[in-house]
PDB file of C-alpha atoms in Angstrom:
ATOM      1  CA  MET O   8      13.613 -19.360   7.401  1.00  0.00           C
ATOM      2  CA  ALA O   9      12.374 -16.687   9.818  1.00  0.00           C
ATOM      3  CA  ARG O  10       8.627 -16.440  10.382  1.00  0.00           C
ATOM      4  CA  LEU O  11       6.453 -13.993  12.271  1.00  0.00           C
ATOM      5  CA  VAL O  12       5.106 -15.697  15.379  1.00  0.00           C
ATOM      6  CA  ASN O  13       1.453 -14.690  15.556  1.00  0.00           C
ATOM      7  CA  PRO O  14      -1.607 -16.892  16.132  1.00  0.00           C
ATOM      8  CA  PHE O  15      -3.787 -14.466  14.139  1.00  0.00           C
ATOM      9  CA  PRO O  16      -3.751 -14.369  10.334  1.00  0.00           C
ATOM     10  CA  PHE O  17      -3.886 -10.546  10.395  1.00  0.00           C
ATOM     11  CA  GLN O  18      -1.564  -8.392  12.502  1.00  0.00           C
ATOM     12  CA  LEU O  19      -2.049  -4.592  12.576  1.00  0.00           C
ATOM     13  CA  VAL O  20       0.178  -2.003  14.237  1.00  0.00           C
ATOM     14  CA  THR O  21       0.188   1.783  14.738  1.00  0.00           C
ATOM     15  CA  GLN O  22       3.778   2.938  14.373  1.00  0.00           C
ATOM     16  CA  ASP O  23       6.248   4.774  12.160  1.00  0.00           C
ATOM     17  CA  ALA O  24       6.632   2.612   9.040  1.00  0.00           C
ATOM     18  CA  VAL O  25      10.410   2.255   9.174  1.00  0.00           C
ATOM     19  CA  ALA O  26      10.400   1.645  12.932  1.00  0.00           C
ATOM     20  CA  TRP O  27       7.755  -1.058  12.481  1.00  0.00           C
ATOM     21  CA  LEU O  28       9.719  -2.809   9.743  1.00  0.00           C
ATOM     22  CA  ALA O  29      12.783  -2.741  11.996  1.00  0.00           C
ATOM     23  CA  THR O  30      10.901  -4.855  14.554  1.00  0.00           C
ATOM     24  CA  LEU O  31      10.226  -7.653  12.054  1.00  0.00           C
ATOM     25  CA  PRO O  32      12.585 -10.615  11.682  1.00  0.00           C
ATOM     26  CA  ALA O  33      14.868 -10.678   8.649  1.00  0.00           C
ATOM     27  CA  GLU O  34      13.511 -12.680   5.706  1.00  0.00           C
ATOM     28  CA  SER O  35      10.085 -13.104   7.327  1.00  0.00           C
ATOM     29  CA  ILE O  36       7.823 -11.541   4.662  1.00  0.00           C
ATOM     30  CA  ASP O  37       6.802 -13.041   1.313  1.00  0.00           C
ATOM     31  CA  LEU O  38       5.627  -9.848  -0.393  1.00  0.00           C
ATOM     32  CA  VAL O  39       5.507  -6.101   0.313  1.00  0.00           C
ATOM     33  CA  ILE O  40       2.967  -3.844  -1.394  1.00  0.00           C
ATOM     34  CA  THR O  41       2.765  -0.276  -0.165  1.00  0.00           C
ATOM     35  CA  ASP O  42       1.707   3.256  -1.014  1.00  0.00           C
ATOM     36  CA  PRO O  43       3.441   5.940   1.079  1.00  0.00           C
ATOM     37  CA  ALA O  44       1.999   9.451   1.281  1.00  0.00           C
ATOM     38  CA  TYR O  45       4.804  10.701  -0.912  1.00  0.00           C
ATOM     39  CA  GLU O  46       6.230  14.197  -0.615  1.00  0.00           C
ATOM     40  CA  SER O  47       5.023  15.477  -3.984  1.00  0.00           C
ATOM     41  CA  LEU O  48       1.415  15.238  -2.759  1.00  0.00           C
ATOM     42  CA  GLU O  49       2.161  18.066  -0.338  1.00  0.00           C
ATOM     43  CA  LYS O  50       3.263  20.232  -3.238  1.00  0.00           C
ATOM     44  CA  HIS O  51      -0.024  19.631  -5.050  1.00  0.00           C
ATOM     45  CA  ARG O  52      -2.014  20.303  -1.897  1.00  0.00           C
ATOM     46  CA  ALA O  53      -0.219  23.638  -1.459  1.00  0.00           C
ATOM     47  CA  VAL O  54      -1.637  24.863  -4.772  1.00  0.00           C
ATOM     48  CA  GLY O  55      -5.101  23.521  -4.057  1.00  0.00           C
ATOM     49  CA  THR O  56      -5.262  20.361  -6.184  1.00  0.00           C
ATOM     50  CA  THR O  57      -5.727  17.943  -3.275  1.00  0.00           C
ATOM     51  CA  THR O  58      -8.011  19.947  -1.015  1.00  0.00           C
ATOM     52  CA  ARG O  59     -10.469  17.058  -0.810  1.00  0.00           C
ATOM     53  CA  LEU O  60      -7.791  15.094   1.057  1.00  0.00           C
ATOM     54  CA  LYS O  61      -7.535  17.489   3.983  1.00  0.00           C
ATOM     55  CA  HIS O  62      -9.982  18.457   6.711  1.00  0.00           C
ATOM     56  CA  SER O  63     -12.408  20.976   5.259  1.00  0.00           C
ATOM     57  CA  LYS O  64     -16.092  21.825   5.069  1.00  0.00           C
ATOM     58  CA  ALA O  65     -16.366  19.493   2.082  1.00  0.00           C
ATOM     59  CA  SER O  66     -14.570  16.586   3.698  1.00  0.00           C
ATOM     60  CA  SER O  67     -14.231  15.086   7.180  1.00  0.00           C
ATOM     61  CA  ASN O  68     -11.071  13.199   6.219  1.00  0.00           C
ATOM     62  CA  ASP O  69      -7.910  14.481   7.869  1.00  0.00           C
ATOM     63  CA  TRP O  70      -4.816  14.346   5.687  1.00  0.00           C
ATOM     64  CA  PHE O  71      -2.124  11.889   6.736  1.00  0.00           C
ATOM     65  CA  ALA O  72       1.503  12.615   7.543  1.00  0.00           C
ATOM     66  CA  ILE O  73       3.743  12.962   4.496  1.00  0.00           C
ATOM     67  CA  PHE O  74       6.598  10.478   4.147  1.00  0.00           C
ATOM     68  CA  PRO O  75       9.593  12.621   3.103  1.00  0.00           C
ATOM     69  CA  ASN O  76      11.758  11.729   0.115  1.00  0.00           C
ATOM     70  CA  ALA O  77      14.818  11.838   2.358  1.00  0.00           C
ATOM     71  CA  ARG O  78      13.595   8.703   4.170  1.00  0.00           C
ATOM     72  CA  PHE O  79      13.166   6.438   1.158  1.00  0.00           C
ATOM     73  CA  GLY O  80      16.673   5.041   1.610  1.00  0.00           C
ATOM     74  CA  GLU O  81      16.017   3.763   5.120  1.00  0.00           C
ATOM     75  CA  LEU O  82      12.578   2.514   4.102  1.00  0.00           C
ATOM     76  CA  VAL O  83      13.717   0.365   1.193  1.00  0.00           C
ATOM     77  CA  ARG O  84      16.689  -0.992   3.157  1.00  0.00           C
ATOM     78  CA  GLU O  85      14.286  -2.292   5.792  1.00  0.00           C
ATOM     79  CA  VAL O  86      11.923  -3.669   3.145  1.00  0.00           C
ATOM     80  CA  PHE O  87      14.839  -5.516   1.548  1.00  0.00           C
ATOM     81  CA  ARG O  88      15.908  -6.929   4.928  1.00  0.00           C
ATOM     82  CA  VAL O  89      12.485  -8.275   5.927  1.00  0.00           C
ATOM     83  CA  LEU O  90      11.660  -9.798   2.542  1.00  0.00           C
ATOM     84  CA  LYS O  91      12.554 -13.423   1.946  1.00  0.00           C
ATOM     85  CA  ASP O  92      14.988 -14.288  -0.808  1.00  0.00           C
ATOM     86  CA  ASP O  93      13.362 -14.616  -4.231  1.00  0.00           C
ATOM     87  CA  SER O  94      10.449 -12.276  -3.553  1.00  0.00           C
ATOM     88  CA  HIS O  95       8.840  -9.129  -4.958  1.00  0.00           C
ATOM     89  CA  PHE O  96       8.228  -5.578  -3.776  1.00  0.00           C
ATOM     90  CA  TYR O  97       5.629  -3.230  -5.285  1.00  0.00           C
ATOM     91  CA  LEU O  98       5.680   0.514  -4.544  1.00  0.00           C
ATOM     92  CA  LEU O  99       2.796   2.732  -5.646  1.00  0.00           C
ATOM     93  CA  CYS O 100       3.855   6.296  -6.427  1.00  0.00           C
ATOM     94  CA  ASP O 101       3.676   9.149  -8.930  1.00  0.00           C
ATOM     95  CA  ALA O 102       6.176   9.980 -11.674  1.00  0.00           C
ATOM     96  CA  GLU O 103       8.065  12.491  -9.505  1.00  0.00           C
ATOM     97  CA  THR O 104       8.544  10.085  -6.603  1.00  0.00           C
ATOM     98  CA  MET O 105       9.629   7.288  -8.944  1.00  0.00           C
ATOM     99  CA  PHE O 106      12.894   9.110  -9.640  1.00  0.00           C
ATOM    100  CA  VAL O 107      13.587   9.233  -5.897  1.00  0.00           C
ATOM    101  CA  ALA O 108      12.505   5.729  -4.911  1.00  0.00           C
ATOM    102  CA  LYS O 109      13.951   3.695  -7.810  1.00  0.00           C
ATOM    103  CA  PRO O 110      17.661   4.518  -7.275  1.00  0.00           C
ATOM    104  CA  GLU O 111      17.323   4.103  -3.496  1.00  0.00           C
ATOM    105  CA  ALA O 112      15.752   0.660  -3.921  1.00  0.00           C
ATOM    106  CA  GLU O 113      18.494  -0.376  -6.333  1.00  0.00           C
ATOM    107  CA  ARG O 114      21.130   0.765  -3.848  1.00  0.00           C
ATOM    108  CA  ALA O 115      19.410  -1.378  -1.204  1.00  0.00           C
ATOM    109  CA  GLY O 116      19.868  -4.449  -3.410  1.00  0.00           C
ATOM    110  CA  PHE O 117      16.611  -4.677  -5.377  1.00  0.00           C
ATOM    111  CA  ARG O 118      16.451  -5.307  -9.096  1.00  0.00           C
ATOM    112  CA  PHE O 119      14.062  -2.910 -10.809  1.00  0.00           C
ATOM    113  CA  TRP O 120      12.041  -4.551 -13.560  1.00  0.00           C
ATOM    114  CA  LYS O 121       9.630  -1.891 -14.771  1.00  0.00           C
ATOM    115  CA  PRO O 122       6.844   0.476 -13.752  1.00  0.00           C
ATOM    116  CA  LEU O 123       3.378  -1.019 -13.933  1.00  0.00           C
ATOM    117  CA  VAL O 124       0.444   1.328 -14.445  1.00  0.00           C
ATOM    118  CA  TRP O 125      -2.754   1.475 -12.432  1.00  0.00           C
ATOM    119  CA  ASP O 126      -5.308   2.970 -14.810  1.00  0.00           C
ATOM    120  CA  LYS O 127      -8.000   4.582 -12.656  1.00  0.00           C
ATOM    121  CA  CYS O 128     -10.371   4.781 -15.664  1.00  0.00           C
ATOM    122  CA  THR O 129     -11.261   8.441 -14.961  1.00  0.00           C
ATOM    123  CA  ILE O 130      -9.128  11.556 -14.613  1.00  0.00           C
ATOM    124  CA  GLY O 131      -8.206  12.934 -11.212  1.00  0.00           C
ATOM    125  CA  MET O 132      -7.195  16.312  -9.830  1.00  0.00           C
ATOM    126  CA  GLY O 133      -4.710  18.730 -11.354  1.00  0.00           C
ATOM    127  CA  TYR O 134      -4.313  21.459 -13.947  1.00  0.00           C
ATOM    128  CA  HIS O 135      -2.116  20.123 -16.771  1.00  0.00           C
ATOM    129  CA  TYR O 136      -3.051  16.813 -18.420  1.00  0.00           C
ATOM    130  CA  ARG O 137      -4.896  15.599 -15.346  1.00  0.00           C
ATOM    131  CA  ALA O 138      -3.662  12.175 -14.289  1.00  0.00           C
ATOM    132  CA  ARG O 139      -5.802   9.051 -14.531  1.00  0.00           C
ATOM    133  CA  TYR O 140      -3.029   6.671 -13.508  1.00  0.00           C
ATOM    134  CA  GLU O 141      -0.406   5.894 -10.881  1.00  0.00           C
ATOM    135  CA  PHE O 142       2.811   3.966 -11.235  1.00  0.00           C
ATOM    136  CA  ILE O 143       3.485   0.688  -9.412  1.00  0.00           C
ATOM    137  CA  LEU O 144       7.251   0.151  -9.301  1.00  0.00           C
ATOM    138  CA  PHE O 145       8.058  -3.551  -9.630  1.00  0.00           C
ATOM    139  CA  PHE O 146      11.187  -4.692  -7.750  1.00  0.00           C
ATOM    140  CA  GLU O 147      12.679  -8.123  -7.166  1.00  0.00           C
ATOM    141  CA  LYS O 148      14.931  -9.520  -4.437  1.00  0.00           C
ATOM    142  CA  GLY O 149      16.772 -12.515  -5.827  1.00  0.00           C
ATOM    143  CA  LYS O 150      14.843 -14.232  -8.603  1.00  0.00           C
ATOM    144  CA  ARG O 151      11.170 -15.155  -8.576  1.00  0.00           C
ATOM    145  CA  ARG O 152       9.003 -16.068 -11.541  1.00  0.00           C
ATOM    146  CA  LEU O 153       5.605 -14.422 -11.809  1.00  0.00           C
ATOM    147  CA  ASN O 154       2.741 -16.873 -11.455  1.00  0.00           C
ATOM    148  CA  ASP O 155       1.158 -15.822 -14.763  1.00  0.00           C
ATOM    149  CA  LEU O 156       3.312 -14.455 -17.576  1.00  0.00           C
ATOM    150  CA  GLY O 157       0.220 -13.438 -19.543  1.00  0.00           C
ATOM    151  CA  VAL O 158      -0.768 -10.521 -17.279  1.00  0.00           C
ATOM    152  CA  ALA O 159      -0.436  -7.048 -18.847  1.00  0.00           C
ATOM    153  CA  ASP O 160       1.494  -4.157 -17.278  1.00  0.00           C
ATOM    154  CA  ILE O 161      -1.622  -1.967 -17.127  1.00  0.00           C
ATOM    155  CA  ILE O 162      -4.125  -2.732 -14.351  1.00  0.00           C
ATOM    156  CA  SER O 163      -7.457  -1.055 -15.089  1.00  0.00           C
ATOM    157  CA  VAL O 164      -9.565  -0.671 -11.942  1.00  0.00           C
ATOM    158  CA  PRO O 165     -11.856   2.320 -11.252  1.00  0.00           C
ATOM    159  CA  ARG O 166     -10.745   4.649  -8.469  1.00  0.00           C
ATOM    160  CA  ILE O 167     -12.668   4.726  -5.171  1.00  0.00           C
ATOM    161  CA  ARG O 168     -14.634   7.902  -4.570  1.00  0.00           C
ATOM    162  CA  GLY O 169     -15.720   9.031  -1.121  1.00  0.00           C
ATOM    163  CA  GLY O 170     -13.580   6.536   0.761  1.00  0.00           C
ATOM    164  CA  TYR O 171     -10.532   6.867   2.986  1.00  0.00           C
ATOM    165  CA  PRO O 172      -8.070   9.508   1.651  1.00  0.00           C
ATOM    166  CA  ALA O 173      -6.202   8.140  -1.406  1.00  0.00           C
ATOM    167  CA  GLU O 174      -7.754   4.702  -0.819  1.00  0.00           C
ATOM    168  CA  LYS O 175      -6.757   2.049  -3.359  1.00  0.00           C
ATOM    169  CA  PRO O 176      -9.224  -0.589  -4.559  1.00  0.00           C
ATOM    170  CA  PRO O 177      -8.353  -4.085  -3.262  1.00  0.00           C
ATOM    171  CA  GLU O 178      -8.591  -5.300  -6.869  1.00  0.00           C
ATOM    172  CA  VAL O 179      -5.285  -3.550  -7.663  1.00  0.00           C
ATOM    173  CA  ALA O 180      -3.425  -5.438  -4.930  1.00  0.00           C
ATOM    174  CA  ASP O 181      -5.304  -8.602  -5.944  1.00  0.00           C
ATOM    175  CA  VAL O 182      -3.391  -8.719  -9.237  1.00  0.00           C
ATOM    176  CA  LEU O 183      -0.020  -8.246  -7.523  1.00  0.00           C
ATOM    177  CA  ILE O 184      -0.697 -10.797  -4.783  1.00  0.00           C
ATOM    178  CA  ARG O 185      -1.833 -13.422  -7.289  1.00  0.00           C
ATOM    179  CA  GLN O 186       1.313 -12.835  -9.317  1.00  0.00           C
ATOM    180  CA  SER O 187       3.870 -12.908  -6.501  1.00  0.00           C
ATOM    181  CA  THR O 188       2.640 -15.200  -3.693  1.00  0.00           C
ATOM    182  CA  ALA O 189       1.089 -18.568  -2.896  1.00  0.00           C
ATOM    183  CA  THR O 190      -1.754 -19.461  -0.544  1.00  0.00           C
ATOM    184  CA  GLY O 191      -0.736 -18.966   3.080  1.00  0.00           C
ATOM    185  CA  ASP O 192       2.083 -16.509   2.306  1.00  0.00           C
ATOM    186  CA  LEU O 193       2.543 -13.360   4.374  1.00  0.00           C
ATOM    187  CA  VAL O 194       1.890 -10.003   2.682  1.00  0.00           C
ATOM    188  CA  ALA O 195       2.975  -6.777   4.396  1.00  0.00           C
ATOM    189  CA  ASP O 196       2.082  -3.106   3.947  1.00  0.00           C
ATOM    190  CA  PRO O 197       3.887  -0.541   6.165  1.00  0.00           C
ATOM    191  CA  PHE O 198       1.578   2.294   4.968  1.00  0.00           C
ATOM    192  CA  MET O 199      -1.666   0.338   4.898  1.00  0.00           C
ATOM    193  CA  GLY O 200      -4.206   3.177   5.247  1.00  0.00           C
ATOM    194  CA  SER O 201      -7.638   1.600   5.539  1.00  0.00           C
ATOM    195  CA  GLY O 202      -6.302  -1.864   4.731  1.00  0.00           C
ATOM    196  CA  SER O 203      -7.063  -2.459   1.047  1.00  0.00           C
ATOM    197  CA  VAL O 204      -3.979  -4.649   0.589  1.00  0.00           C
ATOM    198  CA  GLY O 205      -5.007  -6.655   3.652  1.00  0.00           C
ATOM    199  CA  VAL O 206      -8.503  -7.180   2.269  1.00  0.00           C
ATOM    200  CA  ALA O 207      -7.071  -8.430  -1.022  1.00  0.00           C
ATOM    201  CA  ALA O 208      -4.705 -10.763   0.843  1.00  0.00           C
ATOM    202  CA  ALA O 209      -7.520 -12.115   3.015  1.00  0.00           C
ATOM    203  CA  ARG O 210      -9.767 -12.815   0.043  1.00  0.00           C
ATOM    204  CA  LEU O 211      -6.956 -14.817  -1.556  1.00  0.00           C
ATOM    205  CA  GLY O 212      -6.110 -16.865   1.542  1.00  0.00           C
ATOM    206  CA  ARG O 213      -2.899 -15.024   2.420  1.00  0.00           C
ATOM    207  CA  ARG O 214      -1.846 -13.702   5.823  1.00  0.00           C
ATOM    208  CA  PHE O 215      -1.357  -9.975   6.315  1.00  0.00           C
ATOM    209  CA  ALA O 216       0.820  -7.711   8.458  1.00  0.00           C
ATOM    210  CA  GLY O 217      -0.047  -4.028   8.255  1.00  0.00           C
ATOM    211  CA  ASN O 218       0.962  -0.755   9.849  1.00  0.00           C
ATOM    212  CA  ASP O 219      -0.180   2.854   9.750  1.00  0.00           C
ATOM    213  CA  LEU O 220       0.563   5.967  11.789  1.00  0.00           C
ATOM    214  CA  ASN O 221      -3.103   6.960  11.866  1.00  0.00           C
ATOM    215  CA  PRO O 222      -5.038   5.123  14.624  1.00  0.00           C
ATOM    216  CA  GLU O 223      -8.318   5.678  12.760  1.00  0.00           C
ATOM    217  CA  ALA O 224      -6.867   3.939   9.694  1.00  0.00           C
ATOM    218  CA  VAL O 225      -5.907   0.953  11.853  1.00  0.00           C
ATOM    219  CA  ARG O 226      -9.418   0.848  13.346  1.00  0.00           C
ATOM    220  CA  ILE O 227     -10.978   0.827   9.889  1.00  0.00           C
ATOM    221  CA  ALA O 228      -8.577  -1.856   8.661  1.00  0.00           C
ATOM    222  CA  ALA O 229      -9.271  -4.019  11.714  1.00  0.00           C
ATOM    223  CA  HIS O 230     -13.004  -3.647  11.151  1.00  0.00           C
ATOM    224  CA  ARG O 231     -12.646  -4.703   7.502  1.00  0.00           C
ATOM    225  CA  LEU O 232     -10.498  -7.741   8.277  1.00  0.00           C
ATOM    226  CA  ARG O 233     -12.454  -9.149  11.221  1.00  0.00           C
ATOM    227  CA  GLU O 234     -14.926 -10.918   8.944  1.00  0.00           C
ATOM    228  CA  PHE O 235     -12.044 -12.923   7.455  1.00  0.00           C
ATOM    229  CA  GLY O 236     -10.658 -14.192  10.780  1.00  0.00           C
ATOM    230  CA  GLY O 237      -8.754 -13.166  13.907  1.00  0.00           C
ATOM    231  CA  VAL O 238      -7.016  -9.800  14.007  1.00  0.00           C
ATOM    232  CA  SER O 239      -4.153  -8.798  16.287  1.00  0.00           C
ATOM    233  CA  ALA O 240      -4.235  -5.006  16.727  1.00  0.00           C
ATOM    234  CA  PRO O 241      -3.941  -2.277  19.382  1.00  0.00           C
ATOM    235  CA  PRO O 242      -6.853  -2.639  21.863  1.00  0.00           C
ATOM    236  CA  ASP O 243      -8.505   0.621  20.773  1.00  0.00           C
ATOM    237  CA  ALA O 244      -8.536  -0.591  17.161  1.00  0.00           C
ATOM    238  CA  LEU O 245     -10.662  -3.668  17.741  1.00  0.00           C
ATOM    239  CA  GLY O 246     -13.950  -1.879  18.278  1.00  0.00           C
ATOM    240  CA  VAL O 247     -16.146  -0.707  15.426  1.00  0.00           C
ATOM    241  CA  PRO O 248     -14.873   2.704  14.261  1.00  0.00           C
ATOM    242  CA  SER O 249     -17.177   5.423  15.551  1.00  0.00           C
ATOM    243  CA  GLU O 250     -16.073   8.197  13.220  1.00  0.00           C
ATOM    244  CA  GLN O 251     -16.719   8.819   9.528  1.00  0.00           C
ATOM    245  CA  PRO O 252     -19.622   6.407   8.949  1.00  0.00           C
ATOM    246  CA  ASP O 253     -19.594   7.385   5.260  1.00  0.00           C
ATOM    247  CA  LEU O 254     -16.211   5.657   4.986  1.00  0.00           C
ATOM    248  CA  LEU O 255     -17.539   2.450   6.473  1.00  0.00           C
ATOM    249  CA  ASP O 256     -20.280   2.359   3.857  1.00  0.00           C
ATOM    250  CA  SER O 257     -17.753   2.732   1.070  1.00  0.00           C
ATOM    251  CA  ILE O 258     -15.210   0.181   2.309  1.00  0.00           C
ATOM    252  CA  ALA O 259     -17.477  -2.736   3.186  1.00  0.00           C
ATOM    253  CA  PRO O 260     -16.115  -5.756   1.240  1.00  0.00           C
ATOM    254  CA  PRO O 261     -18.623  -7.259  -1.170  1.00  0.00           C
ATOM    255  CA  ARG O 262     -20.059 -10.544   0.020  1.00  0.00           C
ATOM    256  CA  THR O 263     -19.695 -13.555  -2.220  1.00  0.00           C
TER     257      THR O 263
END
């Protein structure tokens, strides 16, 4: 069985997501959880419903590059290749993107089980029936039993306010990692943002491989993960992030 050769438990990279996945050995990852900046977000931003996620007087957070729908095929093919047999893949997205991603993942070889729901507990932006949830598409490569068959398909965790753009609470990934991995397994996120999936993996004793196009995101993720052990990352990501100190206050992992 292929395995990433890395002396550090956490490996972070700044690269195009698909290009990064292409560098990984086949069948080297135990679980993929990811949340691309899907194309429909750009549509909402164009009509003013996601203005807080771009650079403005009210926010110092620059918006990230959109991952186009046309690239989902190549993305899920690479995810399928790098995942070990009998493993799971979770993709966070909205209802519009689900109809793009699901058939592409099935064509790549995944079995689609169902959409899980992340209930954010409060409503978000929008005009018509403002959303308080996101979908988590649950795919399987081969056959793997969930660790706990008593877990519901709705994960209720309050959204993060004032953090990195579209930041997900680590507690969401915590549920998925507990369900689909064992201690010491390798979890990957090709669109890691500020590293919430990595934080959840670290807390649970899993290894983590993450990637993001935004160097500032990689710096924040490296900063978050250093307290859990060694981090392999681009040299400019290993220092304490100097920008957006409000983000650092909001992402500091709670101490136990």
